[in-house]
PDB file of C-alpha atoms in Angstrom:
ATOM      1  CA  UNK A   1      23.202  12.557  22.096  1.00 67.00           C
ATOM      2  CA  UNK A   2      22.982   8.889  21.151  1.00 75.00           C
ATOM      3  CA  UNK A   3      20.812   8.329  24.214  1.00 82.00           C
ATOM      4  CA  UNK A   4      18.432  11.176  23.293  1.00 85.00           C
ATOM      5  CA  UNK A   5      18.132   9.685  19.815  1.00 83.00           C
ATOM      6  CA  UNK A   6      17.386   6.242  21.217  1.00 83.00           C
ATOM      7  CA  UNK A   7      14.674   7.637  23.507  1.00 88.00           C
ATOM      8  CA  UNK A   8      13.207   9.537  20.561  1.00 88.00           C
ATOM      9  CA  UNK A   9      13.080   6.338  18.471  1.00 88.00           C
ATOM     10  CA  UNK A  10      11.553   4.439  21.380  1.00 89.00           C
ATOM     11  CA  UNK A  11       8.866   7.121  21.761  1.00 92.00           C
ATOM     12  CA  UNK A  12       8.125   6.934  18.028  1.00 92.00           C
ATOM     13  CA  UNK A  13       7.865   3.143  18.247  1.00 92.00           C
ATOM     14  CA  UNK A  14       5.523   3.471  21.203  1.00 93.00           C
ATOM     15  CA  UNK A  15       3.400   5.980  19.273  1.00 94.00           C
ATOM     16  CA  UNK A  16       3.261   3.582  16.299  1.00 94.00           C
ATOM     17  CA  UNK A  17       2.256   0.719  18.596  1.00 94.00           C
ATOM     18  CA  UNK A  18      -0.437   2.831  20.282  1.00 95.00           C
ATOM     19  CA  UNK A  19      -1.771   4.051  16.924  1.00 95.00           C
ATOM     20  CA  UNK A  20      -2.100   0.585  15.366  1.00 95.00           C
ATOM     21  CA  UNK A  21      -3.639  -0.776  18.573  1.00 95.00           C
ATOM     22  CA  UNK A  22      -6.193   2.054  18.648  1.00 95.00           C
ATOM     23  CA  UNK A  23      -6.971   1.496  14.959  1.00 94.00           C
ATOM     24  CA  UNK A  24      -7.737  -2.173  15.677  1.00 94.00           C
ATOM     25  CA  UNK A  25      -9.915  -1.375  18.710  1.00 94.00           C
ATOM     26  CA  UNK A  26     -11.838   1.501  17.087  1.00 93.00           C
ATOM     27  CA  UNK A  27     -12.455  -0.443  13.870  1.00 92.00           C
ATOM     28  CA  UNK A  28     -13.322  -3.712  15.603  1.00 90.00           C
ATOM     29  CA  UNK A  29     -15.845  -2.080  17.944  1.00 89.00           C
ATOM     30  CA  UNK A  30     -17.538  -0.090  15.177  1.00 86.00           C
ATOM     31  CA  UNK A  31     -21.078  -1.277  14.745  1.00 82.00           C
ATOM     32  CA  UNK A  32     -24.522   0.233  14.542  1.00 83.00           C
ATOM     33  CA  UNK A  33     -28.013  -1.121  14.338  1.00 80.00           C
ATOM     34  CA  UNK A  34     -29.928   0.264  11.435  1.00 75.00           C
ATOM     35  CA  UNK A  35     -33.432  -0.350  10.257  1.00 70.00           C
ATOM     36  CA  UNK A  36     -34.541  -0.229   6.671  1.00 66.00           C
ATOM     37  CA  UNK A  37     -38.265  -0.597   5.928  1.00 67.00           C
ATOM     38  CA  UNK A  38     -38.887  -2.307   9.278  1.00 65.00           C
ATOM     39  CA  UNK A  39     -35.996  -4.713   8.661  1.00 68.00           C
ATOM     40  CA  UNK A  40     -33.422  -4.221  11.393  1.00 72.00           C
ATOM     41  CA  UNK A  41     -29.834  -5.192  10.768  1.00 74.00           C
ATOM     42  CA  UNK A  42     -26.433  -4.593  12.275  1.00 79.00           C
ATOM     43  CA  UNK A  43     -23.637  -2.875  10.398  1.00 82.00           C
ATOM     44  CA  UNK A  44     -20.201  -4.158  11.394  1.00 85.00           C
ATOM     45  CA  UNK A  45     -16.650  -4.005  10.086  1.00 86.00           C
ATOM     46  CA  UNK A  46     -16.875  -7.685   9.092  1.00 87.00           C
ATOM     47  CA  UNK A  47     -19.378  -6.724   6.391  1.00 86.00           C
ATOM     48  CA  UNK A  48     -16.540  -5.503   4.216  1.00 88.00           C
ATOM     49  CA  UNK A  49     -13.496  -7.642   3.329  1.00 90.00           C
ATOM     50  CA  UNK A  50     -11.357  -4.487   3.118  1.00 92.00           C
ATOM     51  CA  UNK A  51     -12.171  -3.493   6.700  1.00 93.00           C
ATOM     52  CA  UNK A  52     -11.438  -7.049   7.848  1.00 93.00           C
ATOM     53  CA  UNK A  53      -8.074  -6.845   6.089  1.00 95.00           C
ATOM     54  CA  UNK A  54      -7.461  -3.476   7.804  1.00 95.00           C
ATOM     55  CA  UNK A  55      -8.134  -4.964  11.252  1.00 95.00           C
ATOM     56  CA  UNK A  56      -5.996  -8.071  10.603  1.00 96.00           C
ATOM     57  CA  UNK A  57      -3.067  -6.070   9.173  1.00 96.00           C
ATOM     58  CA  UNK A  58      -3.145  -3.587  12.062  1.00 95.00           C
ATOM     59  CA  UNK A  59      -3.395  -6.410  14.602  1.00 96.00           C
ATOM     60  CA  UNK A  60      -0.318  -8.132  13.128  1.00 96.00           C
ATOM     61  CA  UNK A  61       1.653  -4.875  13.149  1.00 96.00           C
ATOM     62  CA  UNK A  62       0.529  -4.160  16.732  1.00 95.00           C
ATOM     63  CA  UNK A  63       1.968  -7.496  17.901  1.00 96.00           C
ATOM     64  CA  UNK A  64       5.191  -6.797  16.008  1.00 94.00           C
ATOM     65  CA  UNK A  65       5.407  -3.260  17.432  1.00 93.00           C
ATOM     66  CA  UNK A  66       4.869  -4.600  20.953  1.00 94.00           C
ATOM     67  CA  UNK A  67       7.671  -7.180  20.564  1.00 93.00           C
ATOM     68  CA  UNK A  68      10.118  -4.630  19.135  1.00 91.00           C
ATOM     69  CA  UNK A  69       9.533  -2.342  22.148  1.00 90.00           C
ATOM     70  CA  UNK A  70      11.187  -4.957  24.351  1.00 88.00           C
ATOM     71  CA  UNK A  71      14.121  -5.739  22.083  1.00 85.00           C
ATOM     72  CA  UNK A  72      17.382  -4.934  23.927  1.00 83.00           C
ATOM     73  CA  UNK A  73      19.329  -2.162  22.213  1.00 76.00           C
ATOM     74  CA  UNK A  74      22.401  -4.390  21.765  1.00 78.00           C
ATOM     75  CA  UNK A  75      20.530  -7.242  20.122  1.00 77.00           C
ATOM     76  CA  UNK A  76      21.804  -8.395  16.702  1.00 76.00           C
ATOM     77  CA  UNK A  77      18.153  -8.697  15.671  1.00 79.00           C
ATOM     78  CA  UNK A  78      18.016  -4.914  15.099  1.00 77.00           C
ATOM     79  CA  UNK A  79      19.455  -5.466  11.622  1.00 74.00           C
ATOM     80  CA  UNK A  80      16.463  -7.670  10.843  1.00 79.00           C
ATOM     81  CA  UNK A  81      14.134  -4.973  12.169  1.00 83.00           C
ATOM     82  CA  UNK A  82      14.925  -2.726   9.190  1.00 81.00           C
ATOM     83  CA  UNK A  83      13.672  -5.390   6.779  1.00 81.00           C
ATOM     84  CA  UNK A  84      10.657  -6.222   8.988  1.00 87.00           C
ATOM     85  CA  UNK A  85       9.780  -2.517   9.313  1.00 88.00           C
ATOM     86  CA  UNK A  86       9.732  -2.387   5.535  1.00 87.00           C
ATOM     87  CA  UNK A  87       7.450  -5.411   5.167  1.00 89.00           C
ATOM     88  CA  UNK A  88       5.017  -4.256   7.852  1.00 93.00           C
ATOM     89  CA  UNK A  89       4.903  -0.666   6.571  1.00 93.00           C
ATOM     90  CA  UNK A  90       3.952  -2.087   3.148  1.00 92.00           C
ATOM     91  CA  UNK A  91       1.255  -4.198   4.805  1.00 94.00           C
ATOM     92  CA  UNK A  92      -0.141  -1.165   6.667  1.00 94.00           C
ATOM     93  CA  UNK A  93      -0.034   1.011   3.528  1.00 94.00           C
ATOM     94  CA  UNK A  94      -1.848  -1.638   1.544  1.00 95.00           C
ATOM     95  CA  UNK A  95      -4.548  -2.215   4.183  1.00 95.00           C
ATOM     96  CA  UNK A  96      -5.246   1.466   4.761  1.00 95.00           C
ATOM     97  CA  UNK A  97      -5.467   2.118   1.005  1.00 95.00           C
ATOM     98  CA  UNK A  98      -8.005  -0.666   0.552  1.00 95.00           C
ATOM     99  CA  UNK A  99     -10.053   0.465   3.577  1.00 94.00           C
ATOM    100  CA  UNK A 100      -9.922   4.076   2.422  1.00 94.00           C
ATOM    101  CA  UNK A 101     -11.138   3.130  -1.069  1.00 93.00           C
ATOM    102  CA  UNK A 102     -14.154   1.321   0.391  1.00 92.00           C
ATOM    103  CA  UNK A 103     -14.819   4.042   2.978  1.00 93.00           C
ATOM    104  CA  UNK A 104     -14.820   6.604   0.169  1.00 92.00           C
ATOM    105  CA  UNK A 105     -17.493   4.658  -1.705  1.00 91.00           C
ATOM    106  CA  UNK A 106     -19.448   4.351   1.561  1.00 89.00           C
ATOM    107  CA  UNK A 107     -19.270   8.109   2.062  1.00 89.00           C
ATOM    108  CA  UNK A 108     -19.786   9.401  -1.479  1.00 89.00           C
ATOM    109  CA  UNK A 109     -21.169   6.373  -3.318  1.00 87.00           C
ATOM    110  CA  UNK A 110     -20.485   5.796  -6.997  1.00 86.00           C
ATOM    111  CA  UNK A 111     -23.228   7.004  -9.297  1.00 81.00           C
ATOM    112  CA  UNK A 112     -21.826   5.190 -12.357  1.00 80.00           C
ATOM    113  CA  UNK A 113     -21.953   1.794 -10.655  1.00 81.00           C
ATOM    114  CA  UNK A 114     -25.214   2.597  -8.883  1.00 81.00           C
ATOM    115  CA  UNK A 115     -23.629   2.197  -5.452  1.00 87.00           C
ATOM    116  CA  UNK A 116     -25.393   4.463  -2.978  1.00 86.00           C
ATOM    117  CA  UNK A 117     -23.609   6.099  -0.033  1.00 87.00           C
ATOM    118  CA  UNK A 118     -24.523   4.424   3.250  1.00 85.00           C
ATOM    119  CA  UNK A 119     -23.278   7.037   5.719  1.00 85.00           C
ATOM    120  CA  UNK A 120     -26.711   8.699   5.862  1.00 82.00           C
ATOM    121  CA  UNK A 121     -28.238   5.504   7.317  1.00 83.00           C
ATOM    122  CA  UNK A 122     -25.422   4.669   9.752  1.00 85.00           C
ATOM    123  CA  UNK A 123     -23.704   7.947  10.735  1.00 86.00           C
ATOM    124  CA  UNK A 124     -22.259   6.607  14.013  1.00 88.00           C
ATOM    125  CA  UNK A 125     -20.668   3.641  12.262  1.00 89.00           C
ATOM    126  CA  UNK A 126     -19.280   5.941   9.597  1.00 90.00           C
ATOM    127  CA  UNK A 127     -17.722   8.292  12.152  1.00 91.00           C
ATOM    128  CA  UNK A 128     -16.101   5.383  13.934  1.00 91.00           C
ATOM    129  CA  UNK A 129     -14.628   4.000  10.694  1.00 92.00           C
ATOM    130  CA  UNK A 130     -13.333   7.481   9.856  1.00 93.00           C
ATOM    131  CA  UNK A 131     -11.714   7.623  13.291  1.00 94.00           C
ATOM    132  CA  UNK A 132     -10.113   4.213  12.833  1.00 94.00           C
ATOM    133  CA  UNK A 133      -8.722   5.259   9.442  1.00 95.00           C
ATOM    134  CA  UNK A 134      -7.354   8.503  10.899  1.00 95.00           C
ATOM    135  CA  UNK A 135      -5.573   6.641  13.709  1.00 95.00           C
ATOM    136  CA  UNK A 136      -4.359   4.063  11.193  1.00 95.00           C
ATOM    137  CA  UNK A 137      -2.911   6.913   9.158  1.00 94.00           C
ATOM    138  CA  UNK A 138      -0.936   8.115  12.188  1.00 95.00           C
ATOM    139  CA  UNK A 139       0.440   4.575  12.495  1.00 94.00           C
ATOM    140  CA  UNK A 140       1.515   4.413   8.838  1.00 94.00           C
ATOM    141  CA  UNK A 141       3.173   7.847   8.966  1.00 93.00           C
ATOM    142  CA  UNK A 142       5.057   6.911  12.154  1.00 94.00           C
ATOM    143  CA  UNK A 143       6.306   3.659  10.611  1.00 93.00           C
ATOM    144  CA  UNK A 144       7.415   5.591   7.510  1.00 90.00           C
ATOM    145  CA  UNK A 145       9.392   7.993   9.703  1.00 90.00           C
ATOM    146  CA  UNK A 146      11.026   5.042  11.486  1.00 89.00           C
ATOM    147  CA  UNK A 147      11.827   3.460   8.124  1.00 86.00           C
ATOM    148  CA  UNK A 148      13.372   6.668   6.786  1.00 82.00           C
ATOM    149  CA  UNK A 149      15.460   6.936   9.943  1.00 83.00           C
ATOM    150  CA  UNK A 150      16.607   3.293   9.615  1.00 78.00           C
ATOM    151  CA  UNK A 151      17.562   3.818   5.967  1.00 75.00           C
ATOM    152  CA  UNK A 152      19.362   7.007   6.918  1.00 74.00           C
ATOM    153  CA  UNK A 153      21.441   5.265   9.586  1.00 72.00           C
ATOM    154  CA  UNK A 154      22.114   2.275   7.322  1.00 66.00           C
ATOM    155  CA  UNK A 155      23.135   4.438   4.361  1.00 63.00           C
ATOM    156  CA  UNK A 156      25.165   6.893   6.438  1.00 60.00           C
ATOM    157  CA  UNK A 157      28.216   4.671   7.137  1.00 55.00           C
ATOM    158  CA  UNK A 158      28.365   3.906   3.415  1.00 54.00           C
ATOM    159  CA  UNK A 159      28.302   7.587   2.579  1.00 52.00           C
ATOM    160  CA  UNK A 160      31.095   8.261   5.060  1.00 49.00           C
ATOM    161  CA  UNK A 161      33.140   5.367   3.696  1.00 49.00           C
ATOM    162  CA  UNK A 162      32.934   6.650   0.145  1.00 46.00           C
ATOM    163  CA  UNK A 163      34.127  10.198   0.874  1.00 41.00           C
TER     164      UNK A 163
ATOM    165  CA  UNK B   1      29.850 -12.283 -11.752  1.00 67.00           C
ATOM    166  CA  UNK B   2      29.254  -8.623 -11.004  1.00 75.00           C
ATOM    167  CA  UNK B   3      28.402  -8.058 -14.665  1.00 82.00           C
ATOM    168  CA  UNK B   4      25.879 -10.923 -14.730  1.00 85.00           C
ATOM    169  CA  UNK B   5      24.270  -9.460 -11.608  1.00 83.00           C
ATOM    170  CA  UNK B   6      24.079  -6.029 -13.186  1.00 83.00           C
ATOM    171  CA  UNK B   7      22.433  -7.438 -16.326  1.00 88.00           C
ATOM    172  CA  UNK B   8      19.981  -9.365 -14.149  1.00 88.00           C
ATOM    173  CA  UNK B   9      19.051  -6.173 -12.273  1.00 88.00           C
ATOM    174  CA  UNK B  10      18.715  -4.274 -15.538  1.00 89.00           C
ATOM    175  CA  UNK B  11      16.393  -6.979 -16.889  1.00 92.00           C
ATOM    176  CA  UNK B  12      14.299  -6.813 -13.699  1.00 92.00           C
ATOM    177  CA  UNK B  13      14.105  -3.018 -14.011  1.00 92.00           C
ATOM    178  CA  UNK B  14      13.050  -3.361 -17.626  1.00 93.00           C
ATOM    179  CA  UNK B  15      10.372  -5.891 -16.620  1.00 94.00           C
ATOM    180  CA  UNK B  16       9.108  -3.510 -13.918  1.00 94.00           C
ATOM    181  CA  UNK B  17       9.011  -0.648 -16.431  1.00 94.00           C
ATOM    182  CA  UNK B  18       7.154  -2.786 -18.995  1.00 95.00           C
ATOM    183  CA  UNK B  19       4.684  -4.034 -16.356  1.00 95.00           C
ATOM    184  CA  UNK B  20       3.761  -0.568 -15.042  1.00 95.00           C
ATOM    185  CA  UNK B  21       3.519   0.792 -18.605  1.00 95.00           C
ATOM    186  CA  UNK B  22       1.204  -2.067 -19.623  1.00 95.00           C
ATOM    187  CA  UNK B  23      -0.891  -1.536 -16.490  1.00 94.00           C
ATOM    188  CA  UNK B  24      -1.386   2.134 -17.434  1.00 94.00           C
ATOM    189  CA  UNK B  25      -2.271   1.308 -21.058  1.00 94.00           C
ATOM    190  CA  UNK B  26      -4.620  -1.573 -20.276  1.00 93.00           C
ATOM    191  CA  UNK B  27      -6.433   0.341 -17.503  1.00 92.00           C
ATOM    192  CA  UNK B  28      -6.608   3.616 -19.455  1.00 90.00           C
ATOM    193  CA  UNK B  29      -8.062   1.953 -22.556  1.00 89.00           C
ATOM    194  CA  UNK B  30     -10.643  -0.050 -20.605  1.00 86.00           C
ATOM    195  CA  UNK B  31     -14.129   1.105 -21.534  1.00 82.00           C
ATOM    196  CA  UNK B  32     -17.379  -0.432 -22.606  1.00 83.00           C
ATOM    197  CA  UNK B  33     -20.711   0.887 -23.740  1.00 80.00           C
ATOM    198  CA  UNK B  34     -23.546  -0.526 -21.751  1.00 75.00           C
ATOM    199  CA  UNK B  35     -27.246   0.058 -21.961  1.00 70.00           C
ATOM    200  CA  UNK B  36     -29.612  -0.027 -19.052  1.00 66.00           C
ATOM    201  CA  UNK B  37     -33.348   0.315 -19.737  1.00 67.00           C
ATOM    202  CA  UNK B  38     -32.676   1.958 -23.134  1.00 65.00           C
ATOM    203  CA  UNK B  39     -30.271   4.416 -21.497  1.00 68.00           C
ATOM    204  CA  UNK B  40     -26.849   3.940 -23.054  1.00 72.00           C
ATOM    205  CA  UNK B  41     -23.771   4.936 -21.141  1.00 74.00           C
ATOM    206  CA  UNK B  42     -20.032   4.383 -21.251  1.00 78.00           C
ATOM    207  CA  UNK B  43     -18.113   2.677 -18.454  1.00 82.00           C
ATOM    208  CA  UNK B  44     -14.557   3.979 -18.106  1.00 85.00           C
ATOM    209  CA  UNK B  45     -11.765   3.862 -15.569  1.00 86.00           C
ATOM    210  CA  UNK B  46     -12.365   7.534 -14.754  1.00 87.00           C
ATOM    211  CA  UNK B  47     -15.685   6.548 -13.163  1.00 87.00           C
ATOM    212  CA  UNK B  48     -13.851   5.347 -10.068  1.00 88.00           C
ATOM    213  CA  UNK B  49     -11.377   7.524  -8.125  1.00 90.00           C
ATOM    214  CA  UNK B  50      -9.431   4.385  -7.136  1.00 93.00           C
ATOM    215  CA  UNK B  51      -8.854   3.391 -10.760  1.00 93.00           C
ATOM    216  CA  UNK B  52      -7.786   6.952 -11.570  1.00 93.00           C
ATOM    217  CA  UNK B  53      -5.305   6.772  -8.682  1.00 95.00           C
ATOM    218  CA  UNK B  54      -4.062   3.421 -10.031  1.00 95.00           C
ATOM    219  CA  UNK B  55      -3.418   4.918 -13.493  1.00 95.00           C
ATOM    220  CA  UNK B  56      -1.714   8.035 -12.111  1.00 96.00           C
ATOM    221  CA  UNK B  57       0.494   6.061  -9.686  1.00 96.00           C
ATOM    222  CA  UNK B  58       1.524   3.587 -12.377  1.00 95.00           C
ATOM    223  CA  UNK B  59       2.208   6.416 -14.847  1.00 96.00           C
ATOM    224  CA  UNK B  60       4.488   8.170 -12.338  1.00 96.00           C
ATOM    225  CA  UNK B  61       6.374   4.938 -11.614  1.00 96.00           C
ATOM    226  CA  UNK B  62       6.657   4.207 -15.355  1.00 95.00           C
ATOM    227  CA  UNK B  63       8.387   7.557 -15.921  1.00 96.00           C
ATOM    228  CA  UNK B  64      10.687   6.901 -12.961  1.00 95.00           C
ATOM    229  CA  UNK B  65      11.462   3.361 -14.191  1.00 94.00           C
ATOM    230  CA  UNK B  66      12.254   4.711 -17.651  1.00 94.00           C
ATOM    231  CA  UNK B  67      14.690   7.307 -16.269  1.00 93.00           C
ATOM    232  CA  UNK B  68      16.442   4.781 -14.012  1.00 91.00           C
ATOM    233  CA  UNK B  69      17.062   2.495 -17.030  1.00 90.00           C
ATOM    234  CA  UNK B  70      19.393   5.140 -18.470  1.00 88.00           C
ATOM    235  CA  UNK B  71      21.251   5.938 -15.255  1.00 85.00           C
ATOM    236  CA  UNK B  72      24.964   5.167 -15.760  1.00 83.00           C
ATOM    237  CA  UNK B  73      26.151   2.411 -13.433  1.00 76.00           C
ATOM    238  CA  UNK B  74      28.832   4.660 -11.879  1.00 78.00           C
ATOM    239  CA  UNK B  75      26.449   7.489 -11.052  1.00 78.00           C
ATOM    240  CA  UNK B  76      26.364   8.655  -7.405  1.00 76.00           C
ATOM    241  CA  UNK B  77      22.571   8.925  -7.823  1.00 79.00           C
ATOM    242  CA  UNK B  78      22.259   5.128  -7.320  1.00 77.00           C
ATOM    243  CA  UNK B  79      22.298   5.686  -3.588  1.00 74.00           C
ATOM    244  CA  UNK B  80      19.219   7.875  -3.973  1.00 79.00           C
ATOM    245  CA  UNK B  81      17.579   5.146  -6.074  1.00 83.00           C
ATOM    246  CA  UNK B  82      17.232   2.905  -2.990  1.00 81.00           C
ATOM    247  CA  UNK B  83      15.147   5.563  -1.241  1.00 81.00           C
ATOM    248  CA  UNK B  84      13.165   6.358  -4.408  1.00 87.00           C
ATOM    249  CA  UNK B  85      12.501   2.644  -5.020  1.00 88.00           C
ATOM    250  CA  UNK B  86      11.059   2.511  -1.532  1.00 87.00           C
ATOM    251  CA  UNK B  87       8.779   5.510  -2.058  1.00 89.00           C
ATOM    252  CA  UNK B  88       7.538   4.323  -5.451  1.00 93.00           C
ATOM    253  CA  UNK B  89       6.987   0.740  -4.290  1.00 93.00           C
ATOM    254  CA  UNK B  90       4.807   2.151  -1.489  1.00 92.00           C
ATOM    255  CA  UNK B  91       2.905   4.237  -4.027  1.00 94.00           C
ATOM    256  CA  UNK B  92       2.331   1.181  -6.260  1.00 94.00           C
ATOM    257  CA  UNK B  93       1.291  -0.989  -3.301  1.00 94.00           C
ATOM    258  CA  UNK B  94      -1.170   1.638  -2.136  1.00 95.00           C
ATOM    259  CA  UNK B  95      -2.695   2.185  -5.589  1.00 95.00           C
ATOM    260  CA  UNK B  96      -3.083  -1.516  -6.375  1.00 95.00           C
ATOM    261  CA  UNK B  97      -4.687  -2.173  -2.977  1.00 95.00           C
ATOM    262  CA  UNK B  98      -7.242   0.582  -3.496  1.00 95.00           C
ATOM    263  CA  UNK B  99      -8.001  -0.545  -7.064  1.00 94.00           C
ATOM    264  CA  UNK B 100      -8.265  -4.175  -5.936  1.00 94.00           C
ATOM    265  CA  UNK B 101     -10.717  -3.256  -3.158  1.00 94.00           C
ATOM    266  CA  UNK B 102     -12.992  -1.471  -5.629  1.00 92.00           C
ATOM    267  CA  UNK B 103     -12.612  -4.195  -8.282  1.00 93.00           C
ATOM    268  CA  UNK B 104     -13.634  -6.761  -5.671  1.00 92.00           C
ATOM    269  CA  UNK B 105     -16.840  -4.856  -4.920  1.00 91.00           C
ATOM    270  CA  UNK B 106     -17.436  -4.547  -8.666  1.00 89.00           C
ATOM    271  CA  UNK B 107     -17.049  -8.295  -9.080  1.00 89.00           C
ATOM    272  CA  UNK B 108     -18.823  -9.604  -5.970  1.00 89.00           C
ATOM    273  CA  UNK B 109     -20.814  -6.613  -4.785  1.00 87.00           C
ATOM    274  CA  UNK B 110     -21.565  -6.032  -1.125  1.00 86.00           C
ATOM    275  CA  UNK B 111     -24.939  -7.278   0.011  1.00 81.00           C
ATOM    276  CA  UNK B 112     -24.782  -5.460   3.364  1.00 80.00           C
ATOM    277  CA  UNK B 113     -24.306  -2.068   1.745  1.00 81.00           C
ATOM    278  CA  UNK B 114     -26.666  -2.888  -1.112  1.00 82.00           C
ATOM    279  CA  UNK B 115     -23.930  -2.456  -3.715  1.00 87.00           C
ATOM    280  CA  UNK B 116     -24.634  -4.746  -6.667  1.00 86.00           C
ATOM    281  CA  UNK B 117     -21.870  -6.349  -8.737  1.00 87.00           C
ATOM    282  CA  UNK B 118     -21.535  -4.687 -12.132  1.00 85.00           C
ATOM    283  CA  UNK B 119     -19.440  -7.283 -13.963  1.00 85.00           C
ATOM    284  CA  UNK B 120     -22.546  -8.951 -15.360  1.00 82.00           C
ATOM    285  CA  UNK B 121     -23.456  -5.784 -17.258  1.00 83.00           C
ATOM    286  CA  UNK B 122     -19.961  -4.917 -18.482  1.00 85.00           C
ATOM    287  CA  UNK B 123     -17.940  -8.169 -18.762  1.00 86.00           C
ATOM    288  CA  UNK B 124     -15.414  -6.800 -21.280  1.00 88.00           C
ATOM    289  CA  UNK B 125     -14.607  -3.822 -19.066  1.00 89.00           C
ATOM    290  CA  UNK B 126     -14.291  -6.125 -16.062  1.00 90.00           C
ATOM    291  CA  UNK B 127     -11.869  -8.441 -17.862  1.00 91.00           C
ATOM    292  CA  UNK B 128      -9.719  -5.507 -18.916  1.00 91.00           C
ATOM    293  CA  UNK B 129      -9.579  -4.114 -15.373  1.00 92.00           C
ATOM    294  CA  UNK B 130      -8.636  -7.588 -14.094  1.00 93.00           C
ATOM    295  CA  UNK B 131      -5.852  -7.696 -16.701  1.00 94.00           C
ATOM    296  CA  UNK B 132      -4.577  -4.276 -15.664  1.00 94.00           C
ATOM    297  CA  UNK B 133      -4.541  -5.320 -12.006  1.00 95.00           C
ATOM    298  CA  UNK B 134      -2.678  -8.558 -12.849  1.00 95.00           C
ATOM    299  CA  UNK B 135      -0.012  -6.649 -14.805  1.00 95.00           C
ATOM    300  CA  UNK B 136       0.160  -4.058 -12.026  1.00 95.00           C
ATOM    301  CA  UNK B 137       0.771  -6.910  -9.584  1.00 94.00           C
ATOM    302  CA  UNK B 138       3.743  -8.083 -11.655  1.00 95.00           C
ATOM    303  CA  UNK B 139       5.085  -4.525 -11.442  1.00 95.00           C
ATOM    304  CA  UNK B 140       4.723  -4.364  -7.647  1.00 94.00           C
ATOM    305  CA  UNK B 141       6.346  -7.780  -7.137  1.00 93.00           C
ATOM    306  CA  UNK B 142       9.271  -6.814  -9.383  1.00 94.00           C
ATOM    307  CA  UNK B 143       9.825  -3.566  -7.505  1.00 93.00           C
ATOM    308  CA  UNK B 144       9.706  -5.482  -4.205  1.00 90.00           C
ATOM    309  CA  UNK B 145      12.386  -7.875  -5.493  1.00 90.00           C
ATOM    310  CA  UNK B 146      14.539  -4.915  -6.551  1.00 89.00           C
ATOM    311  CA  UNK B 147      14.018  -3.320  -3.151  1.00 86.00           C
ATOM    312  CA  UNK B 148      14.966  -6.519  -1.300  1.00 82.00           C
ATOM    313  CA  UNK B 149      18.096  -6.767  -3.454  1.00 83.00           C
ATOM    314  CA  UNK B 150      18.989  -3.121  -2.730  1.00 78.00           C
ATOM    315  CA  UNK B 151      18.524  -3.637   0.997  1.00 75.00           C
ATOM    316  CA  UNK B 152      20.568  -6.826   0.817  1.00 74.00           C
ATOM    317  CA  UNK B 153      23.489  -5.047  -0.879  1.00 72.00           C
ATOM    318  CA  UNK B 154      23.236  -2.091   1.486  1.00 65.00           C
ATOM    319  CA  UNK B 155      23.079  -4.274   4.589  1.00 63.00           C
ATOM    320  CA  UNK B 156      25.756  -6.716   3.437  1.00 60.00           C
ATOM    321  CA  UNK B 157      28.836  -4.488   3.942  1.00 55.00           C
ATOM    322  CA  UNK B 158      27.593  -3.728   7.446  1.00 54.00           C
ATOM    323  CA  UNK B 159      27.258  -7.427   8.225  1.00 52.00           C
ATOM    324  CA  UNK B 160      30.768  -8.096   6.953  1.00 49.00           C
ATOM    325  CA  UNK B 161      32.161  -5.184   8.951  1.00 49.00           C
ATOM    326  CA  UNK B 162      30.678  -6.477  12.191  1.00 46.00           C
ATOM    327  CA  UNK B 163      31.971 -10.024  11.939  1.00 41.00           C
TER     328      UNK B 163
END
């Protein structure tokens, strides 16, 4: 039973690692050449600070997720992992929120501020950003599940002690 | 010692409550009439979905913070508060990131996407949004401190048990 649980957690951690890695790759490779009145330019993720933040945050969490995969199950560092999971889930949540806010403006524009949607000009770029955000979302959800599980196992002994 | 700690936590919770409440009030009252080529219009927080999200998230956390202030110290619900703190800190982090991303575009614009900064036209509105974000930041930081303290107290008995 304990072994099945451990394998389940390991699979979740691998899924989280794969999701954040894919988010980095999909976002970092998103680019499209567009022309506007005979002026050709390239649209890349580096054009927006929010997307840069998204890539950096996901890259950091990918490295962390990779390292945790190889942590032996008897290591005393696992207690630290709960706190680190918390910090990195916050980082992911923050980066995906910022990227989503900008992507929303890119998709729908904002008539009050006079910001026009840009997805009509660069549909391929837009689709790729949407894909990166979707994969990033899978990563955040997986880390939240892991965090809830950690909190559950940490709180459980206390609950048992009290009754 | 335990009493001083409890008062300290209560003060932190009160600060968090005051910060999120101020963030809601300052953001919700931010508006300015601007005219553009003889067309007069009003700039409000409801013009941007991210700012609306910021107000709603902060309002929810304000209500939660208010209720927690009156929770008796012997209540068994305190164990639930750790999990709720986590959820609401995530919500705050997410909302402030999204609002910050949009505020940044409003301040600096984005030349690649052709989005012009709007702070030149509506400086008063911009200052008020900046104020709301600053107060919201205080709220997030306070909730993070509370969360770290909760995790510390939850993890501590486990550490003592192991040694």
